[in-house]
CSV table of N, CA, C and O in Angstrom, one decimal:
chain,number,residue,atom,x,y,z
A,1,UNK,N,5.2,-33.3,-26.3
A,1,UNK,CA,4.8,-32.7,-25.0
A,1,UNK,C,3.8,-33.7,-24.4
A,1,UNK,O,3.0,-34.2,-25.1
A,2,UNK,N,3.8,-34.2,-23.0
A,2,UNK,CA,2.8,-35.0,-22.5
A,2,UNK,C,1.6,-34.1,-21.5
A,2,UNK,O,1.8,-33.0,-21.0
A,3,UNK,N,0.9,-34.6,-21.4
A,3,UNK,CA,-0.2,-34.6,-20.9
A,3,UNK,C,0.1,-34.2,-19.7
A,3,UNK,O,0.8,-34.8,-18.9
A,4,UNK,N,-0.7,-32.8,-19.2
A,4,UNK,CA,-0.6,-32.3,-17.8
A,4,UNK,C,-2.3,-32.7,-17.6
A,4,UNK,O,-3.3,-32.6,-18.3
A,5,UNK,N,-2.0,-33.1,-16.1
A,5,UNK,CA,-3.4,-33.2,-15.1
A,5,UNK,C,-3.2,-32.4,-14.1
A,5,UNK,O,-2.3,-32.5,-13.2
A,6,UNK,N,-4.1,-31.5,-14.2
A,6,UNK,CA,-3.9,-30.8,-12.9
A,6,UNK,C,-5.3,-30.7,-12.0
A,6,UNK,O,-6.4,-30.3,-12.3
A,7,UNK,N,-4.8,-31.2,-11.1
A,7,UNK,CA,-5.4,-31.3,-9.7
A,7,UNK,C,-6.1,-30.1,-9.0
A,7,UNK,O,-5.9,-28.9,-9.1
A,8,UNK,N,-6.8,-30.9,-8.4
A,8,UNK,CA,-7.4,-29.9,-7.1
A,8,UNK,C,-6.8,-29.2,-6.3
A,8,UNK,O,-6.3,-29.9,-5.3
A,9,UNK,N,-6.6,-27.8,-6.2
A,9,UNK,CA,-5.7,-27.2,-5.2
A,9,UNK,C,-4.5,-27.0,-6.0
A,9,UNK,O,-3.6,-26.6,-5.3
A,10,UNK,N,-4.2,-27.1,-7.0
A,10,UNK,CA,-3.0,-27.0,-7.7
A,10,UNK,C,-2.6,-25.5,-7.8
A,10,UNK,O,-3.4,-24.7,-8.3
A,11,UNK,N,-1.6,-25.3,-7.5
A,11,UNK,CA,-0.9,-23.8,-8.1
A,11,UNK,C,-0.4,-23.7,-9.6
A,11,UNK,O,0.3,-24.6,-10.1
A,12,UNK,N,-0.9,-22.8,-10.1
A,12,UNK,CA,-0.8,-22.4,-11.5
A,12,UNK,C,-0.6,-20.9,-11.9
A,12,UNK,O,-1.4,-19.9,-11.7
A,13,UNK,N,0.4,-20.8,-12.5
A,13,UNK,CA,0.9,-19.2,-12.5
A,13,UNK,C,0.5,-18.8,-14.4
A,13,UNK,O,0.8,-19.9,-15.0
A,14,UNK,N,0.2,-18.0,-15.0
A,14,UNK,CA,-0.1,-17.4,-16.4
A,14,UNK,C,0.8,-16.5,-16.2
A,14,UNK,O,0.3,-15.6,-15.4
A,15,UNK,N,2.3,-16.0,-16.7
A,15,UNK,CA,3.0,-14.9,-16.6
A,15,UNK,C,2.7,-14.1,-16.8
A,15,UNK,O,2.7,-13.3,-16.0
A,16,UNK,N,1.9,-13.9,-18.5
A,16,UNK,CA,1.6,-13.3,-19.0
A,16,UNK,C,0.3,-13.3,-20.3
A,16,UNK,O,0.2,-13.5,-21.5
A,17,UNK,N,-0.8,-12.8,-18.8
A,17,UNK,CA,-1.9,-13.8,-19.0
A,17,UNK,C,-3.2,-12.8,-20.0
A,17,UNK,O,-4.3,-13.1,-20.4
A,18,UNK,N,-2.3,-11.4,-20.4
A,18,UNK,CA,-3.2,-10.9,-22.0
A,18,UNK,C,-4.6,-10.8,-21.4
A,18,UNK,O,-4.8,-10.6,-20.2
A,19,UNK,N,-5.2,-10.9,-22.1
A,19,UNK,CA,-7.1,-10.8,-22.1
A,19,UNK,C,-7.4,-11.8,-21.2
A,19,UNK,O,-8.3,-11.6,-20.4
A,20,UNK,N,-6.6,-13.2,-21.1
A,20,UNK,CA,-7.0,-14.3,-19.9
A,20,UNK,C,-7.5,-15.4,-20.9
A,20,UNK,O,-7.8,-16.4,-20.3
A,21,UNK,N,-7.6,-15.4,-21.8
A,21,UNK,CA,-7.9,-16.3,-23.2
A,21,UNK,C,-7.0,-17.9,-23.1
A,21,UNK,O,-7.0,-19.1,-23.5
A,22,UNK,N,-6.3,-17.4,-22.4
A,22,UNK,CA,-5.5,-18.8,-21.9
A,22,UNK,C,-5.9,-19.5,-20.4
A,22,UNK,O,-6.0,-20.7,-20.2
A,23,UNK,N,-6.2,-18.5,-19.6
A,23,UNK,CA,-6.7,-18.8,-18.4
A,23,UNK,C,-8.0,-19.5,-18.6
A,23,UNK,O,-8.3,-20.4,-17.8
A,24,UNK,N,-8.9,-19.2,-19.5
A,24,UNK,CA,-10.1,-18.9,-19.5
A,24,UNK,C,-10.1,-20.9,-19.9
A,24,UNK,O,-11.0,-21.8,-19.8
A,25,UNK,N,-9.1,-21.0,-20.3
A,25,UNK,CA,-8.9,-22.4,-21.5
A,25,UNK,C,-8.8,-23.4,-20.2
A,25,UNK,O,-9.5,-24.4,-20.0
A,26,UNK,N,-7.6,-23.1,-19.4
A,26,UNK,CA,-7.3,-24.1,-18.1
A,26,UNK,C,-8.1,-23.9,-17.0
A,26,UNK,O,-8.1,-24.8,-16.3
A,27,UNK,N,-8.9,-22.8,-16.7
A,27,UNK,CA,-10.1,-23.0,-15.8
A,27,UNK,C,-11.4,-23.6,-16.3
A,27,UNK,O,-12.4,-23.7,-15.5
A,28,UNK,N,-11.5,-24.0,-17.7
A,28,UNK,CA,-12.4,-25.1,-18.0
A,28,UNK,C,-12.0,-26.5,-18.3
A,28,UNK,O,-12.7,-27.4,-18.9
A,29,UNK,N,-10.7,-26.5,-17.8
A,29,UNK,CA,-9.9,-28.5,-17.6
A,29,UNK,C,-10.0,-28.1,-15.9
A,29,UNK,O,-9.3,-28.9,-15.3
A,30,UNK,N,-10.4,-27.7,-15.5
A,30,UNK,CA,-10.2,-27.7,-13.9
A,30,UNK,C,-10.7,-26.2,-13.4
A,30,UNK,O,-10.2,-25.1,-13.6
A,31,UNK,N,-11.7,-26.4,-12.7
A,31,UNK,CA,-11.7,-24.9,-12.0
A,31,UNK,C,-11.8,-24.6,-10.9
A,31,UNK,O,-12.2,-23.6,-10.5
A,32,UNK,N,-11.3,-25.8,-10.2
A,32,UNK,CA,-11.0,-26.2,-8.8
A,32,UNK,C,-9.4,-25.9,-8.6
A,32,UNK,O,-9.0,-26.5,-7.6
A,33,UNK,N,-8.6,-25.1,-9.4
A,33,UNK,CA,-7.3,-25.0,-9.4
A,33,UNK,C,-7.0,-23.7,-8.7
A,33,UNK,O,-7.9,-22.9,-8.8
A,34,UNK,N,-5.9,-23.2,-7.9
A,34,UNK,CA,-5.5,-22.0,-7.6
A,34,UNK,C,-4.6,-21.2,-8.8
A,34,UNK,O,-3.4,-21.2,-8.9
A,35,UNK,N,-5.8,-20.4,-9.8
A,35,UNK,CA,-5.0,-20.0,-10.7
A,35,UNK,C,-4.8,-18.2,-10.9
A,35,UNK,O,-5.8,-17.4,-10.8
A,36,UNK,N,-3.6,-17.7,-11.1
A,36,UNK,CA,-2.9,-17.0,-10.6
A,36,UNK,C,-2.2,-16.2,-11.6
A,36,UNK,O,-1.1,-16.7,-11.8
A,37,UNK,N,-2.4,-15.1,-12.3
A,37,UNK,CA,-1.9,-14.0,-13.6
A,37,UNK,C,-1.3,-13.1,-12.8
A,37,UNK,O,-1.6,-12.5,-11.7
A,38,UNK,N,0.2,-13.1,-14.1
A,38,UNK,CA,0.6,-11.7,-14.3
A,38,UNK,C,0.6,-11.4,-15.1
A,38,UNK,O,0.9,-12.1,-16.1
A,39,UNK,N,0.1,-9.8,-15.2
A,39,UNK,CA,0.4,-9.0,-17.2
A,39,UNK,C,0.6,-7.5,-16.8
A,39,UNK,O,0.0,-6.8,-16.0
A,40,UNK,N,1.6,-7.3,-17.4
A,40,UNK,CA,1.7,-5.6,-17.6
A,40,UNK,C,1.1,-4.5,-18.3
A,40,UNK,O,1.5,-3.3,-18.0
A,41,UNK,N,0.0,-4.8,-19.2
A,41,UNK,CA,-0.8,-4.3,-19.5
A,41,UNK,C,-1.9,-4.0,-18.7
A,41,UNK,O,-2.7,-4.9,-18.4
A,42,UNK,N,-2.1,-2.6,-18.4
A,42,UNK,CA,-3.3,-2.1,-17.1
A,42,UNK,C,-4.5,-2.6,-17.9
A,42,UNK,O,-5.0,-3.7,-17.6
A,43,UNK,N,-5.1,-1.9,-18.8
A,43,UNK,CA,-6.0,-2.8,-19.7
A,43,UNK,C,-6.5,-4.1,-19.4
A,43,UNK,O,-7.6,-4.5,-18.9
A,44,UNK,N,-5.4,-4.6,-19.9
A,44,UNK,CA,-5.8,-6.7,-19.9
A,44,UNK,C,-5.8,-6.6,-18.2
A,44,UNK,O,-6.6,-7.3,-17.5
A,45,UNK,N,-4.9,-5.8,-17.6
A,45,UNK,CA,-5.1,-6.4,-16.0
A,45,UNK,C,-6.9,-6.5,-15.3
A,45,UNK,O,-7.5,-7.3,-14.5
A,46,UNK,N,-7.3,-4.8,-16.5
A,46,UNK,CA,-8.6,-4.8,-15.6
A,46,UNK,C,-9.6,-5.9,-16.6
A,46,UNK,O,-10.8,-6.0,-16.2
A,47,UNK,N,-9.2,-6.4,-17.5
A,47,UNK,CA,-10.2,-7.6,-18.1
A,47,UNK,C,-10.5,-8.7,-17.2
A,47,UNK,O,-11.6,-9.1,-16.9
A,48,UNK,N,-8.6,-9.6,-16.6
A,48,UNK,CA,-8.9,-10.3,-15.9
A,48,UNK,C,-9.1,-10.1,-14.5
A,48,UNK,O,-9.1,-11.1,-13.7
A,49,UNK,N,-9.4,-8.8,-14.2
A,49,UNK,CA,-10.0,-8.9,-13.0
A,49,UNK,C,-11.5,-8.9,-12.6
A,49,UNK,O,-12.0,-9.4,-11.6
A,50,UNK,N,-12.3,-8.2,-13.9
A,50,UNK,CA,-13.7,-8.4,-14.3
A,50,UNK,C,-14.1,-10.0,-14.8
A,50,UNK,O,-15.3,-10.5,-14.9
A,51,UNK,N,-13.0,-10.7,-14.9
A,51,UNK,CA,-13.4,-11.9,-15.5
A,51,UNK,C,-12.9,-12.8,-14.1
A,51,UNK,O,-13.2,-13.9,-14.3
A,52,UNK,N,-12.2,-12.4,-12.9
A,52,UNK,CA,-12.5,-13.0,-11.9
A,52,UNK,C,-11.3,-13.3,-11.6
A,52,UNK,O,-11.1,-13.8,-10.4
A,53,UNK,N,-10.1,-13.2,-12.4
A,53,UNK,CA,-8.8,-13.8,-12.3
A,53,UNK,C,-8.0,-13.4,-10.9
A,53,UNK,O,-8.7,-12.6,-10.2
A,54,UNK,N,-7.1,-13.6,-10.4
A,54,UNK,CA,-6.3,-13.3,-9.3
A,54,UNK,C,-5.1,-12.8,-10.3
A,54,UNK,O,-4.5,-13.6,-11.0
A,55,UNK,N,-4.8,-11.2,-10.2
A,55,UNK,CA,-4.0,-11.2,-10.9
A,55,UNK,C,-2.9,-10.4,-9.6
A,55,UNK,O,-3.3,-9.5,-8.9
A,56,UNK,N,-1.6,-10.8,-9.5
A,56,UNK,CA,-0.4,-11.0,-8.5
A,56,UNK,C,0.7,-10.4,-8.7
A,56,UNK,O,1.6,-10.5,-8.0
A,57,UNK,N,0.7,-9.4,-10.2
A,57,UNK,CA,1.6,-8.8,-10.5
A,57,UNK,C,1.9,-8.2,-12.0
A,57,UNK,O,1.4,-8.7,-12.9
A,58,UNK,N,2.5,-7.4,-12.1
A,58,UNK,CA,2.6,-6.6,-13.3
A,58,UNK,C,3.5,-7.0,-14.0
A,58,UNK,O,3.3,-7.3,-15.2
A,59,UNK,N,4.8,-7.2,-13.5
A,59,UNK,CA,5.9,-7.9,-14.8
A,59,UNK,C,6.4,-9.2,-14.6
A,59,UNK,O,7.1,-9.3,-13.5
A,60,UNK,N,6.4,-9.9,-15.0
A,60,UNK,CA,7.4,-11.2,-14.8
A,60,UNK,C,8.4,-11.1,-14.1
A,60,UNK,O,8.7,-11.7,-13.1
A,61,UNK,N,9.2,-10.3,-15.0
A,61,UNK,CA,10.6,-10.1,-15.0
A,61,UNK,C,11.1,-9.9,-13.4
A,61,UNK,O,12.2,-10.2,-13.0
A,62,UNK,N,9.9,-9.1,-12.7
A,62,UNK,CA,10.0,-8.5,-11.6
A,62,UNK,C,9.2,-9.4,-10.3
A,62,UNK,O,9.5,-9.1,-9.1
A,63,UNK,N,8.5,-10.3,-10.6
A,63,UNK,CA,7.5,-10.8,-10.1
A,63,UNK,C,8.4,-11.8,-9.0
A,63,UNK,O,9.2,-12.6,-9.6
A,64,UNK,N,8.4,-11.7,-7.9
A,64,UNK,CA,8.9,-12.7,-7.0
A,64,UNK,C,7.8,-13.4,-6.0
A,64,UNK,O,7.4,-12.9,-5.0
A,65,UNK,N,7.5,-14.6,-6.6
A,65,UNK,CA,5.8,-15.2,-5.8
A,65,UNK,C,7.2,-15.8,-4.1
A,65,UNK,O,8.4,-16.0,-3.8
A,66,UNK,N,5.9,-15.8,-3.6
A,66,UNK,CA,6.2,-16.2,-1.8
A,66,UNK,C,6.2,-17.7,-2.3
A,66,UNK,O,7.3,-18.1,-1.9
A,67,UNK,N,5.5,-18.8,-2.9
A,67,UNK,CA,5.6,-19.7,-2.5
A,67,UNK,C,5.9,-20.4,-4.2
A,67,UNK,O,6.0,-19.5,-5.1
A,68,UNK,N,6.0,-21.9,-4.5
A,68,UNK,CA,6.2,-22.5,-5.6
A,68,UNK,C,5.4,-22.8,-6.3
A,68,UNK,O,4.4,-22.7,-5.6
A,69,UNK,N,5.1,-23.0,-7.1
A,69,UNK,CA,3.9,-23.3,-8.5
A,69,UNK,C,4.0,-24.7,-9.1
A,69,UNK,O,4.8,-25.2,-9.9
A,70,UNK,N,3.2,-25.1,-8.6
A,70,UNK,CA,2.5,-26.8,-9.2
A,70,UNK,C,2.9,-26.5,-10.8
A,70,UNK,O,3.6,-27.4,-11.2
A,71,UNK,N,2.5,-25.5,-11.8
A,71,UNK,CA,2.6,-25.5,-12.9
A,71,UNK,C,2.7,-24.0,-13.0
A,71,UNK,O,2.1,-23.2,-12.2
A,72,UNK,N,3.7,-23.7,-14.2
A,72,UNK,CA,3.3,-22.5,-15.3
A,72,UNK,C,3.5,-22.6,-16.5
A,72,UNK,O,4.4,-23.2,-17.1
A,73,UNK,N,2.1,-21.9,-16.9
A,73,UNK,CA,1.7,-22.3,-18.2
A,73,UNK,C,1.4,-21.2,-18.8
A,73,UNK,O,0.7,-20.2,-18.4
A,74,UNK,N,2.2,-21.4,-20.0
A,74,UNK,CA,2.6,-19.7,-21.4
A,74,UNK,C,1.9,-20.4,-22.8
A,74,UNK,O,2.2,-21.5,-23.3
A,75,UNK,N,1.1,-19.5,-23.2
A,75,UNK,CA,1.4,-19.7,-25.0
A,75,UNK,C,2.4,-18.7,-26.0
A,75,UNK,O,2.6,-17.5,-26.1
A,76,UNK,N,3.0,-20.1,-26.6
A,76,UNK,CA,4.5,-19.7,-27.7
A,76,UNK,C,3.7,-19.0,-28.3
A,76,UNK,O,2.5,-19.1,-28.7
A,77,UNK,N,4.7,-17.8,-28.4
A,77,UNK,CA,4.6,-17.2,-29.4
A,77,UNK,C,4.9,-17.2,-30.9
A,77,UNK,O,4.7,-16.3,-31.6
């Protein structure tokens, strides 16, 4: 796997962004990024929204963004 840099102003989508434990990881490599969760869980939704996140949608599967994504970034399960 090589090395992502991401930039200032970058779009960045978290599908399925849980507690935000992953967000929380790439908003401290950059937090000048436009970063951007979905999760289906109401729960985790209201975590990351207390924790500041932009969250854009509830399922993936379902999720149709208006514009393109500089990056999306999942952790394997």
């Amino acid at each position: 796997m090589k090395d992502i840099k991401l930039k200032d102003g970058d779009r960045v989508l978290e599908p399925s962004a849980g507690n935000g434990l992953l967000a929380d990881g790439i908003i401290k490599v950059n937090s000048l990024i436009n970063l951007e969760c979905v999760e289906l869980n109401q729960a985790c939704k209201n975590v990351l929204k207390e924790k500041g996140y932009n969250v854009v949608g509830s399922d993936f599967f379902q999720f149709n963004p208006s514009y393109q994504y500089d990056f999306v970034i999942g952790a394997p399960n």
